[in-house]
mmCIF file of C-alpha atoms in Angstrom:
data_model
loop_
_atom_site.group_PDB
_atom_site.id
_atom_site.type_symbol
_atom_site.label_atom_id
_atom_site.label_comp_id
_atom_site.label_asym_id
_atom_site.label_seq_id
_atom_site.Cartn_x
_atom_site.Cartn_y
_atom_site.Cartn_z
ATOM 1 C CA UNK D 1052 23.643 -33.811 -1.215
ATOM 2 C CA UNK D 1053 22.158 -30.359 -1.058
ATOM 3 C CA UNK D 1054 19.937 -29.496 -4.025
ATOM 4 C CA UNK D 1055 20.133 -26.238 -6.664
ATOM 5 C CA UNK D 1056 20.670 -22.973 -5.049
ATOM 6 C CA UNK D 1057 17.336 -20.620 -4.431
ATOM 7 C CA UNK D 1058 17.251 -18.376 -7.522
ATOM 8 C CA UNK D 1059 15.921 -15.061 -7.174
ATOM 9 C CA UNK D 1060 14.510 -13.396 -9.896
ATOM 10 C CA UNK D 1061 15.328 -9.468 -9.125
ATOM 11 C CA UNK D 1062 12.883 -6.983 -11.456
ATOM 12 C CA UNK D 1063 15.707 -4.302 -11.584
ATOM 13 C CA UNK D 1064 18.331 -5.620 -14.921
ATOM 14 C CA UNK D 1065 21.922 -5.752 -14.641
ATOM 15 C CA UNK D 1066 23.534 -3.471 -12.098
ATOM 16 C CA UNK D 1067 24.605 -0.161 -13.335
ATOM 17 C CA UNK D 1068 27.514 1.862 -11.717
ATOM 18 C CA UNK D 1069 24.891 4.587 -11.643
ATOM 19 C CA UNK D 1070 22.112 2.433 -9.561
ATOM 20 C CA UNK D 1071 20.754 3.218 -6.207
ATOM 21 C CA UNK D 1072 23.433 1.995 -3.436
ATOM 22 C CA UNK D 1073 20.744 0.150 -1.685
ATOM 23 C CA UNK D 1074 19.818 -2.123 -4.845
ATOM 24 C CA UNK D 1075 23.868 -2.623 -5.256
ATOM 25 C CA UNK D 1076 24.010 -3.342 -1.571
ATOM 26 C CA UNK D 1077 21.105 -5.850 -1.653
ATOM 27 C CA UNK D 1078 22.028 -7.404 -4.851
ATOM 28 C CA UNK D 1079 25.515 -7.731 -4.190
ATOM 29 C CA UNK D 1080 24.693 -8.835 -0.241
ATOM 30 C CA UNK D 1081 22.042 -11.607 -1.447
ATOM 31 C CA UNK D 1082 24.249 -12.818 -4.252
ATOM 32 C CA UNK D 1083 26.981 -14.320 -2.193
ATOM 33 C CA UNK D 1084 24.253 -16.531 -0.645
ATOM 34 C CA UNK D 1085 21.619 -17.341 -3.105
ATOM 35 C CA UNK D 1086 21.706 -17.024 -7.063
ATOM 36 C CA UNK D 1087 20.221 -13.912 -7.929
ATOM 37 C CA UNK D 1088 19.695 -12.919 -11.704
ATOM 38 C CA UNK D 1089 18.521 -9.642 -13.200
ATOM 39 C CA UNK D 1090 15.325 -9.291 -15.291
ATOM 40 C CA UNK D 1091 15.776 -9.197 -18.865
ATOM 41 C CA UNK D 1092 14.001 -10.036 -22.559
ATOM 42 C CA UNK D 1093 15.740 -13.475 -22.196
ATOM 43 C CA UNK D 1094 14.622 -14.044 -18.083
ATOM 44 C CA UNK D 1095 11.035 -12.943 -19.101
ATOM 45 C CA UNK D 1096 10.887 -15.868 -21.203
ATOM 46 C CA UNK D 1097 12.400 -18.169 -20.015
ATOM 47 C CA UNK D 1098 14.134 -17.958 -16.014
ATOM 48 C CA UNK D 1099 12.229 -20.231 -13.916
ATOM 49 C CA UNK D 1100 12.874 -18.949 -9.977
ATOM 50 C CA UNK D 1101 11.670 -19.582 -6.765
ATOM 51 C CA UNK D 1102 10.574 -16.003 -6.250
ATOM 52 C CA UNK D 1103 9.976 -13.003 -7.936
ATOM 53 C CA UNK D 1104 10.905 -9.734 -6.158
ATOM 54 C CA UNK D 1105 9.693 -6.242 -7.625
ATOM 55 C CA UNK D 1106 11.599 -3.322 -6.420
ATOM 56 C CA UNK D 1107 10.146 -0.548 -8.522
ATOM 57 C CA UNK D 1108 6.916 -1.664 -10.206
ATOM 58 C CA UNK D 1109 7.364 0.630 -13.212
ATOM 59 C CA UNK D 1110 10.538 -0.746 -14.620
ATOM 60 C CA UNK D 1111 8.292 -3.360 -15.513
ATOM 61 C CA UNK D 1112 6.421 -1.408 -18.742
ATOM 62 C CA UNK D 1113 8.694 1.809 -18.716
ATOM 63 C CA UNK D 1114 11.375 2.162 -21.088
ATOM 64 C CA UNK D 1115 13.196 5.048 -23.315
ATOM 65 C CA UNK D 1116 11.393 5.482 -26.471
ATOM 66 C CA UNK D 1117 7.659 4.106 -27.293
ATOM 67 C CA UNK D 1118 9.073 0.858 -29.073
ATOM 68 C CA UNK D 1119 11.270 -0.046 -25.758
ATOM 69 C CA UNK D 1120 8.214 0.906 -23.955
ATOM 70 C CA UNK D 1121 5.894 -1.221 -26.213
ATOM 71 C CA UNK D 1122 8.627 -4.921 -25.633
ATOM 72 C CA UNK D 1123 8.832 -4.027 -22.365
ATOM 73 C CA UNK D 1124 5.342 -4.022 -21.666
ATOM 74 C CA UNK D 1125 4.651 -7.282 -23.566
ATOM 75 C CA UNK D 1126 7.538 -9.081 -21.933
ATOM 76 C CA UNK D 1127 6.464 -8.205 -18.999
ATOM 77 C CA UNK D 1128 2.710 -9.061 -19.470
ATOM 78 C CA UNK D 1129 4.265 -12.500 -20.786
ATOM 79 C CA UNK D 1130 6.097 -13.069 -17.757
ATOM 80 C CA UNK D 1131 3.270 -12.403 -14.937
ATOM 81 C CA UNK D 1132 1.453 -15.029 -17.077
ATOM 82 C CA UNK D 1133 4.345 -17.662 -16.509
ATOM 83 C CA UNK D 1134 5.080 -16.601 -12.689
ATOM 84 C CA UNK D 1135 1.436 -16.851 -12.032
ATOM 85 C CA UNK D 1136 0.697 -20.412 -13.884
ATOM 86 C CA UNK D 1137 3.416 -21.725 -12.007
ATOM 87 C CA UNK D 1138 2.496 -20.557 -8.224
ATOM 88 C CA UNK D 1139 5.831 -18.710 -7.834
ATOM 89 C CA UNK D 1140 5.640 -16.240 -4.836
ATOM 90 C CA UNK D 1141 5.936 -12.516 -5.586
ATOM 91 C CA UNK D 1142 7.641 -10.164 -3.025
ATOM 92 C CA UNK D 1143 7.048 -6.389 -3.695
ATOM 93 C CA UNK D 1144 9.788 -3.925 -1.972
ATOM 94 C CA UNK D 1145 7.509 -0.806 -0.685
ATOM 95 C CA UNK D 1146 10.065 1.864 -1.765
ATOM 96 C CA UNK D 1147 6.913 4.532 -1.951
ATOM 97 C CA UNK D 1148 2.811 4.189 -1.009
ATOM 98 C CA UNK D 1149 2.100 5.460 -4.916
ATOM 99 C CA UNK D 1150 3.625 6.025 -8.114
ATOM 100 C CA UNK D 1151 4.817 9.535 -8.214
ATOM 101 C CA UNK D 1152 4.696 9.503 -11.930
ATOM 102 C CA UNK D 1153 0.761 9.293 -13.646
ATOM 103 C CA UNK D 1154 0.063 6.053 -15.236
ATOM 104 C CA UNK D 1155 -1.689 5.112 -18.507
ATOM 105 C CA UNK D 1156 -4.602 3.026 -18.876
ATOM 106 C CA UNK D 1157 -1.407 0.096 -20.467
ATOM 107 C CA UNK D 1158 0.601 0.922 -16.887
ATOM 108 C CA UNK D 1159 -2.477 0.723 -14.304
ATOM 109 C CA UNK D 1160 -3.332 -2.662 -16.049
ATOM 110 C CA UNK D 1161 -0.044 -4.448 -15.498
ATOM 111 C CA UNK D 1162 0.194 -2.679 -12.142
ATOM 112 C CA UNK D 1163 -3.355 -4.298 -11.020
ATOM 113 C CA UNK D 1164 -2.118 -7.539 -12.224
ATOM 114 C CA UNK D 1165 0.834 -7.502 -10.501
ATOM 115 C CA UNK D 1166 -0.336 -6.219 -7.078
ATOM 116 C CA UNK D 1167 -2.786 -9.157 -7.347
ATOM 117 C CA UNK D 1168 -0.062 -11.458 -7.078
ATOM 118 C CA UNK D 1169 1.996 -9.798 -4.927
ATOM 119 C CA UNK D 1170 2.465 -12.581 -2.033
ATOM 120 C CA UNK D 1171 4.243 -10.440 0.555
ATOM 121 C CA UNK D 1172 5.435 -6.915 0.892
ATOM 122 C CA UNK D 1173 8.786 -5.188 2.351
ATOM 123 C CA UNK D 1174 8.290 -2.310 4.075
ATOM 124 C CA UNK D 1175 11.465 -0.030 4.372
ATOM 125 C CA UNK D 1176 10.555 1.523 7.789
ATOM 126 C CA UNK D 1177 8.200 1.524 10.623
ATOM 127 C CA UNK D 1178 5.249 3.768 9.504
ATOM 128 C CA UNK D 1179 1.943 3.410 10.440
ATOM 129 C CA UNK D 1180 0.529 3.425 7.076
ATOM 130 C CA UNK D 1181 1.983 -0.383 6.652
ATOM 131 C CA UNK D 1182 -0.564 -3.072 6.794
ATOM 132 C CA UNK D 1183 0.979 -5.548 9.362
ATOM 133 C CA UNK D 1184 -1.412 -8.355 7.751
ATOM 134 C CA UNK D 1185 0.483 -8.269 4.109
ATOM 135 C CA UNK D 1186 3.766 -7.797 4.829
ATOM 136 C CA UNK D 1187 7.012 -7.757 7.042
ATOM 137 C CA UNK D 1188 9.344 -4.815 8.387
ATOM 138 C CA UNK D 1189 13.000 -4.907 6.903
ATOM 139 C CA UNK D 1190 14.744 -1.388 7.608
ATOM 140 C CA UNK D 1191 16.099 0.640 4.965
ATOM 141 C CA UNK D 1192 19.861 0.006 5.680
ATOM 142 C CA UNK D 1193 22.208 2.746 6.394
ATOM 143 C CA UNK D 1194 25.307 3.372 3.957
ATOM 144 C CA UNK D 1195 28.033 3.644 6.395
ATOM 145 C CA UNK D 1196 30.016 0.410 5.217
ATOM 146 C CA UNK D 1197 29.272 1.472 1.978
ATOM 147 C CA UNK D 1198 30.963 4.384 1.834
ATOM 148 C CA UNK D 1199 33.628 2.828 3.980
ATOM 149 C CA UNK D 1200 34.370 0.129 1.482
ATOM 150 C CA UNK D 1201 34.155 3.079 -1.326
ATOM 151 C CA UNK D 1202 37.148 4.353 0.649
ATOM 152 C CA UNK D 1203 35.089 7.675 0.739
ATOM 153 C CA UNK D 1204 35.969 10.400 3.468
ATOM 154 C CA UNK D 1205 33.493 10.893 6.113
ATOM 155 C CA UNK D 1206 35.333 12.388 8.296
ATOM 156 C CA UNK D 1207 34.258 15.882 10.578
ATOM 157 C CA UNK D 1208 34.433 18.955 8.458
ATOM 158 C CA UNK D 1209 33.704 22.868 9.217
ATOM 159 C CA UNK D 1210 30.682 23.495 6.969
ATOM 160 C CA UNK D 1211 30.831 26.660 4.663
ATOM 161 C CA UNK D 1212 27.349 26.597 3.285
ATOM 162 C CA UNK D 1213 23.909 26.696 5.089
ATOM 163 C CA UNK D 1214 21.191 24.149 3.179
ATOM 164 C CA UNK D 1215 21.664 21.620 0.533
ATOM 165 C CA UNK D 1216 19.305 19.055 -1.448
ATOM 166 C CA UNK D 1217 20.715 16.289 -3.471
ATOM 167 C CA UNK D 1218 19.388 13.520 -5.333
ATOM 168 C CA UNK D 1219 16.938 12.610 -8.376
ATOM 169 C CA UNK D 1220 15.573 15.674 -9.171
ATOM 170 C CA UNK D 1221 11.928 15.219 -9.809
ATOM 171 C CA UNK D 1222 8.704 17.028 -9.928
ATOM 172 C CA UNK D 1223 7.284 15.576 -6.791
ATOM 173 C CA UNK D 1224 9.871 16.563 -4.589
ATOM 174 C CA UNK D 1225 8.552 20.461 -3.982
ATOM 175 C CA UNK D 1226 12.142 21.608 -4.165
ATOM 176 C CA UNK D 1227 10.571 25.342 -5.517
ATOM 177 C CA UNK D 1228 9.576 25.242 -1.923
ATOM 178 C CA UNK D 1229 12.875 24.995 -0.584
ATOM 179 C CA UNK D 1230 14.038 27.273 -2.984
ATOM 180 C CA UNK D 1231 11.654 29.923 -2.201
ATOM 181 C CA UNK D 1232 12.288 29.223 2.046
ATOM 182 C CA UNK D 1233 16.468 30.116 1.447
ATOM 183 C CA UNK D 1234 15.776 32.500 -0.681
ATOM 184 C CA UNK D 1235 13.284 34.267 1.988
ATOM 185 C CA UNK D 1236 15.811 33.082 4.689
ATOM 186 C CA UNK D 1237 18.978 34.991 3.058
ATOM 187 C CA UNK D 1238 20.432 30.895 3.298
ATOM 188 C CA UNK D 1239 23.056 29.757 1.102
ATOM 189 C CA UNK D 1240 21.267 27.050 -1.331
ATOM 190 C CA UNK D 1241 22.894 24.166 -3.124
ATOM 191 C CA UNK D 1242 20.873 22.076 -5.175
ATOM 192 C CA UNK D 1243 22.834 19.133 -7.040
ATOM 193 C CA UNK D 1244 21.664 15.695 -8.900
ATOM 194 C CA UNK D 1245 20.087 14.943 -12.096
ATOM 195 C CA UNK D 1246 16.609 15.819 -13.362
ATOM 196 C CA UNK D 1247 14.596 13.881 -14.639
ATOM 197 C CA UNK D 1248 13.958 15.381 -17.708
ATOM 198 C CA UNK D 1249 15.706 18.465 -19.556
ATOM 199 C CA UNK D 1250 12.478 20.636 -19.158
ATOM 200 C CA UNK D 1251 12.350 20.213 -15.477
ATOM 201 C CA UNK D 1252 16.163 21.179 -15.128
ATOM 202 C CA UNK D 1253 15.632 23.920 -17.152
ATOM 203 C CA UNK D 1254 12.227 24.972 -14.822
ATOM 204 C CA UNK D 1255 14.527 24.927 -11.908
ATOM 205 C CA UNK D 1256 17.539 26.554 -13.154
ATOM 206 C CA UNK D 1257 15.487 29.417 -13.998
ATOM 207 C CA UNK D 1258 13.888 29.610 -10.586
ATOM 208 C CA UNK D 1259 17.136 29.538 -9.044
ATOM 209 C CA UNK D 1260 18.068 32.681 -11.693
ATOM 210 C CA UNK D 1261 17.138 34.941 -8.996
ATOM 211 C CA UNK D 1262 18.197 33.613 -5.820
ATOM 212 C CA UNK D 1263 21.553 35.038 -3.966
ATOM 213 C CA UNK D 1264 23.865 32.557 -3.216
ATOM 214 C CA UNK D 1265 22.173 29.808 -4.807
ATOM 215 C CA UNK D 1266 24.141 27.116 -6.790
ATOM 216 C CA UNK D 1267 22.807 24.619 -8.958
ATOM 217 C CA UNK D 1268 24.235 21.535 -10.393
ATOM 218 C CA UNK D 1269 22.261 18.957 -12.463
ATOM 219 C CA UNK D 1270 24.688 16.480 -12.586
ATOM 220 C CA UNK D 1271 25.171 12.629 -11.053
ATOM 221 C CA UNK D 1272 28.104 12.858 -8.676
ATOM 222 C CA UNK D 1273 30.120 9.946 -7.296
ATOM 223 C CA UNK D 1274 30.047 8.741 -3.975
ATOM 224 C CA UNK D 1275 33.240 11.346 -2.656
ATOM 225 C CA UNK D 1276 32.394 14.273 -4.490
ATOM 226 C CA UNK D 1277 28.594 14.019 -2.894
ATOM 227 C CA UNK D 1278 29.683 13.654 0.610
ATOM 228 C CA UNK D 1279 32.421 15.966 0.455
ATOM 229 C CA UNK D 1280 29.525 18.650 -1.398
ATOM 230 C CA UNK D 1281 27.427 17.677 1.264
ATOM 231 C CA UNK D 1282 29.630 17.759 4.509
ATOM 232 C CA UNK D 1283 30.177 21.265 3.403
ATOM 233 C CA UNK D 1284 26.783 22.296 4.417
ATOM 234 C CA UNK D 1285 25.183 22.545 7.462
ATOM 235 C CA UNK D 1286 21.635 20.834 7.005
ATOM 236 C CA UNK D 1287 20.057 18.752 4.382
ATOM 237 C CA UNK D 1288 16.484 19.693 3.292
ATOM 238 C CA UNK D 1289 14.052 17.459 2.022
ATOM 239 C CA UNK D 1290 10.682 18.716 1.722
ATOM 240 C CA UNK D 1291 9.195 16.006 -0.334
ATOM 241 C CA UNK D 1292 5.149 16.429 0.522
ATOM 242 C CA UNK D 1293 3.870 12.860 1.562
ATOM 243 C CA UNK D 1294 7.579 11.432 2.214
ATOM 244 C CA UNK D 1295 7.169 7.666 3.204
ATOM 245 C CA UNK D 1296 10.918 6.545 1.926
ATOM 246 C CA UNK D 1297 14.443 8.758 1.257
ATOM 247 C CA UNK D 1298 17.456 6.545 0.615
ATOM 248 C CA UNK D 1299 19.039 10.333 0.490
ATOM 249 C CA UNK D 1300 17.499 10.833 4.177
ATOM 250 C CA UNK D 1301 19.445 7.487 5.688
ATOM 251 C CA UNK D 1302 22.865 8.971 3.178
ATOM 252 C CA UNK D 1303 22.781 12.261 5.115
ATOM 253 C CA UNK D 1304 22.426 10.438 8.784
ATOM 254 C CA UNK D 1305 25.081 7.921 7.468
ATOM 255 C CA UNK D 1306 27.690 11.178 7.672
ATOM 256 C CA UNK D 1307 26.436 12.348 10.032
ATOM 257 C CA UNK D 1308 24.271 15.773 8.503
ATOM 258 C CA UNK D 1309 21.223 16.732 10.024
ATOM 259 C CA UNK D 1310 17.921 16.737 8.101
ATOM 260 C CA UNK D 1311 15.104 18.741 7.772
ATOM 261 C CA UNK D 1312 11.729 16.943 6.093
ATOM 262 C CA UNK D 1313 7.774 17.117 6.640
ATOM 263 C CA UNK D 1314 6.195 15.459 9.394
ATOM 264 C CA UNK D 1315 4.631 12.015 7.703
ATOM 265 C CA UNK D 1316 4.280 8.467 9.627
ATOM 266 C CA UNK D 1317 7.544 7.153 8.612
ATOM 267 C CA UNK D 1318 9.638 10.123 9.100
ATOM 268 C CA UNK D 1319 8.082 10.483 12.818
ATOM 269 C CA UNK D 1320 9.044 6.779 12.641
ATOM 270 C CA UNK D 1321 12.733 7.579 12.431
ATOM 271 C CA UNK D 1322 12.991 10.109 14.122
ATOM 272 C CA UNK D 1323 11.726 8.728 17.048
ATOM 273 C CA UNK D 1324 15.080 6.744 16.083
ATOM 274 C CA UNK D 1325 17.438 8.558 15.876
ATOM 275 C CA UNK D 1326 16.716 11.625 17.854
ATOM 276 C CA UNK D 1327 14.184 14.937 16.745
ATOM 277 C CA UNK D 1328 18.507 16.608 16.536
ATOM 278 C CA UNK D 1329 19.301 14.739 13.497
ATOM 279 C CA UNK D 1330 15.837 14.461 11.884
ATOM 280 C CA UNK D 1331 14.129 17.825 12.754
ATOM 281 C CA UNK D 1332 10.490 17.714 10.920
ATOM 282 C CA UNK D 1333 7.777 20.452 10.113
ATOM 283 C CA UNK D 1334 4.032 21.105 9.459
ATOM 284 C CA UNK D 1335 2.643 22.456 6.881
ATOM 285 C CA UNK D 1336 4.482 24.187 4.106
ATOM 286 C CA UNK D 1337 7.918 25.001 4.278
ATOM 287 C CA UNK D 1338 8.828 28.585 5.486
ATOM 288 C CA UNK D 1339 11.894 30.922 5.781
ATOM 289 C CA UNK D 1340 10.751 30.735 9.505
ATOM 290 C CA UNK D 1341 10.765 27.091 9.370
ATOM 291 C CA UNK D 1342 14.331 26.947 8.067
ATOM 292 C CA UNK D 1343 15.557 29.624 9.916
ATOM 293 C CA UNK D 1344 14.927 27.684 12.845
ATOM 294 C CA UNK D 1345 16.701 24.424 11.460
ATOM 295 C CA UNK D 1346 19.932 26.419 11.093
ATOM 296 C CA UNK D 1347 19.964 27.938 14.168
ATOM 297 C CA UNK D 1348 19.951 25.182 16.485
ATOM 298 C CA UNK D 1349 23.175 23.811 17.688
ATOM 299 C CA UNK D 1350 24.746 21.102 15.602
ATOM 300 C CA UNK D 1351 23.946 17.453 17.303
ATOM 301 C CA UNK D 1352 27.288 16.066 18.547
ATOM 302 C CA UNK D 1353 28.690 12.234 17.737
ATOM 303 C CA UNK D 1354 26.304 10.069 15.093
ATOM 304 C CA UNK D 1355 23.020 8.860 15.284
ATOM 305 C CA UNK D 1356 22.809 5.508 15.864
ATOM 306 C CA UNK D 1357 21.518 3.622 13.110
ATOM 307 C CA UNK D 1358 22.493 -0.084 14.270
ATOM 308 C CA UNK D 1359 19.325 -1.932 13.617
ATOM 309 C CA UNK D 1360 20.187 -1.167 9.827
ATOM 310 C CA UNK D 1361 23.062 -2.956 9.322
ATOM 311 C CA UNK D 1362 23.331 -4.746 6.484
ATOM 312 C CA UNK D 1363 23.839 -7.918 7.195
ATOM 313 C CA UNK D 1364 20.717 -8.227 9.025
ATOM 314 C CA UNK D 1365 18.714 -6.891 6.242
ATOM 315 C CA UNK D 1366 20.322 -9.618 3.713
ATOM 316 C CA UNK D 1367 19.783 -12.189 6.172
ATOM 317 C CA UNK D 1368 16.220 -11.032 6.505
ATOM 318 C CA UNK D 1369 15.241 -10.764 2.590
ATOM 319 C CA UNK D 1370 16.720 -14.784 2.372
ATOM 320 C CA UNK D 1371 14.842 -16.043 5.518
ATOM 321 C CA UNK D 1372 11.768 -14.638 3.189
ATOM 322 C CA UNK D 1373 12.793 -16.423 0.054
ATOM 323 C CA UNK D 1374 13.198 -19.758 1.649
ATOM 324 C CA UNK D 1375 10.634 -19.339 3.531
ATOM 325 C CA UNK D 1376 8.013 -18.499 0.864
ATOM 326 C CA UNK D 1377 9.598 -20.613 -1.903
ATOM 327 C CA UNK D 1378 9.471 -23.966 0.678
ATOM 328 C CA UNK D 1379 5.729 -22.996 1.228
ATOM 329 C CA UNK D 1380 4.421 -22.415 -2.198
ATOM 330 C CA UNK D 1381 5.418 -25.717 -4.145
ATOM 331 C CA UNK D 1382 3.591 -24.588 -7.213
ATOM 332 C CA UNK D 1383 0.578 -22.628 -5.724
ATOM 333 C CA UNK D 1384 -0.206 -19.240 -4.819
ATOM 334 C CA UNK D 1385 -0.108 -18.089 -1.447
ATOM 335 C CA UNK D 1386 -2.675 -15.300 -0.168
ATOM 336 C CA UNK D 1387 -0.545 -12.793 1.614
ATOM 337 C CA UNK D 1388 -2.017 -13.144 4.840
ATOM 338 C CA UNK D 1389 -0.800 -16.648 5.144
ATOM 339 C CA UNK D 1390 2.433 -15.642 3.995
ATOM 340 C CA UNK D 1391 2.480 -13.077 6.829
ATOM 341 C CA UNK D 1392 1.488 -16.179 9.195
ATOM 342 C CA UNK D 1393 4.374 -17.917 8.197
ATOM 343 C CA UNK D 1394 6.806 -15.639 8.178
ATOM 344 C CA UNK D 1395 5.730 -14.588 12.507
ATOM 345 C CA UNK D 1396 6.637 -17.887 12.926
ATOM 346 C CA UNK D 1397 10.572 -16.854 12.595
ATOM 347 C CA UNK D 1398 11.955 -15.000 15.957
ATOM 348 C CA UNK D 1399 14.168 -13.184 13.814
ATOM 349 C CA UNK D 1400 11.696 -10.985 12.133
ATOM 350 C CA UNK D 1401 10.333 -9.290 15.305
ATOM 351 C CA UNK D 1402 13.570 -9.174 16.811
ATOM 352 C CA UNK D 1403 14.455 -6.781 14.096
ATOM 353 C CA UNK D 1404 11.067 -4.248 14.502
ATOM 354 C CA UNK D 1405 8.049 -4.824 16.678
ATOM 355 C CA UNK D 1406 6.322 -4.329 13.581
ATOM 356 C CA UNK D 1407 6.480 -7.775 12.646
ATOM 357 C CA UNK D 1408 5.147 -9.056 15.794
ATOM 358 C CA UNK D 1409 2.370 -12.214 15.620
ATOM 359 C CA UNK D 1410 -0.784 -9.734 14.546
ATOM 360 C CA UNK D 1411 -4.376 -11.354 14.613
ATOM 361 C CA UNK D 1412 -4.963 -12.138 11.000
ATOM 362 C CA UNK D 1413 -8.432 -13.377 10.250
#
């Protein structure tokens, strides 16, 4: 008689319509094997899993409005407490090397707790800013069956427009910079997703005042309406400064739109991928020389081949580490290089990247 399913505690809440596709891929993926339930007031106090797996650290003590903010943060400081007197392993998802957002003196305090019990981390892609000695390699997966099972059309299309950038729209991102290169360029702009704030939109809307051709929308679109907006251009432009993960990078290669991005480790990572035609990358600032350039090479022909991020192989990967680190722990912390050590002894882990080859850990 087989015992109680693993139960994975997932930091992210309910899913949303709105959410990432990758967390409703990976929830929905891991769900029809082991029981995976959301993080709420109710789950801080009283869900007792086998792991605990952080995608985005602040939706731990970040909420809308100071008294959300304030419960959140307690609930959260409440539940780090249980996890950690009961020796329940704690995988963090590496969606970006830092916070893009500053944090308070509150925020740093809970972060610094829980990075200190962080058992094992899961790096998205293959750059070498990941320390092999803390954590495993488990690609970013594409969105190809996504889209397919959205019954959205992918299919070839004449593009009418030169450059577009989609996506949260956030301070970080440096999309002034792209809006001053297409401007310089004479390139038809499109710049579409949601702000993050109504000050921001309305900083960006009024830099794009001025720029001919330029079309802004700050709005969420569904899965058809953003490919079809997107097949209708010729490149996709990302000039995030620093970039280390773009779910909107692996969206454009999943229909098959080039992309232009700065030169970081993980970017040089897939490019070396897919091919230096579908992700073309920069150094430096982005120019109108820079851009110019993009547009006038010759459109790469077929798809890039993104079959090592399937996503059954990813699923498959994220419960190998579950069982793996759950069966280990019994009630006590594991340091993360021992959870690294056990986790080299499954083939299946560096058959999916070298990365997670056996490493010397002292």
């Amino acid at each position: 008689m087989s015992g109680p399913p693993l139960k994975v505690l997932m930091s992210t809440g309910p899913l949303k319509p709105m959410d990432n596709p990758y967390l409703r891929q990976l929830v929905t993926g891991l769900s029809e094997q082991i029981d995976v339930e959301p993080l709420s007031g109710r789950a801080a106090l009283f869900c007792r899993p086998d792991v605990f797996h952080v995608q985005w650290p602040h939706q731990l003590y970040r909420a809308a409005g100071r008294p959300k903010t304030m419960v959140k943060r307690v609930l959260s400081a409440v539940l780090l407490a249980r996890l950690r007197a009961r020796g329940v392993p704690v995988v963090l998802t590496v969606h970006n090397v830092a916070s893009h957002e500053k944090e308070g003196v509150v925020e740093q305090r809970l972060l610094r707790t829980l990075e200190r019990m962080v058992t094992l981390r899961i790096y998205l892609n293959e750059s070498d800013e990941n320390d092999p000695t803390r954590g495993v390699v488990i690609l970013h997966g594409d969105y190809r069956a996504w889209l397919r099972d959205q019954h959205v059309d992918t299919s070839p299309r004449e593009p009418e427009r030169d450059v577009i950038l989609f996506g949260w729209l956030r301070r970080y991102k440096a999309i002034e910079s792209l809006i001053a290169a297409a401007r310089d360029a004479e390139a038809t702009l499109t710049v579409t997703g949601r702000a993050i704030d109504t000050s921001y939109e309305h900083a960006l809307r009024a830099t794009m005042a001025d720029v001919p051709f330029a079309m802004f929308d700050p709005w969420h679109r569904e899965d058809d309406e953003l490919t079809a907006e997107i097949l209708r251009h010729r490149l996709v432009c990302l000039p995030y400064p620093q970039m280390y993960n773009s779910g909107a990078l692996l969206y454009a290669l999943s229909i098959d739109r080039p992309v232009l991005a700065p030169r970081s480790p993980s970017n040089e990572a897939i490019a070396h991928e897919v091919g230096e035609q579908w992700l073309m990358l920069y150094d430096g600032p982005l120019t109108a020389a820079t851009l110019r350039d993009a547009l006038a090479r010759t459109p790469p022909a077929g798809s890039p081949d993104l079959s090592r991020r399937d996503w059954s192989t990813s699923i498959a990967l994220h419960v190998a580490c579950y069982r793996i680190l759950a069966g280990a722990a019994d009630g006590r912390r594991l340091p993360p290089t021992l959870s690294r050590k056990l986790l080299q002894a499954d083939p299946v882990f560096a058959a999916h990247s070298a990365f997670n080859a056996p490493v010397q850990i002292l």
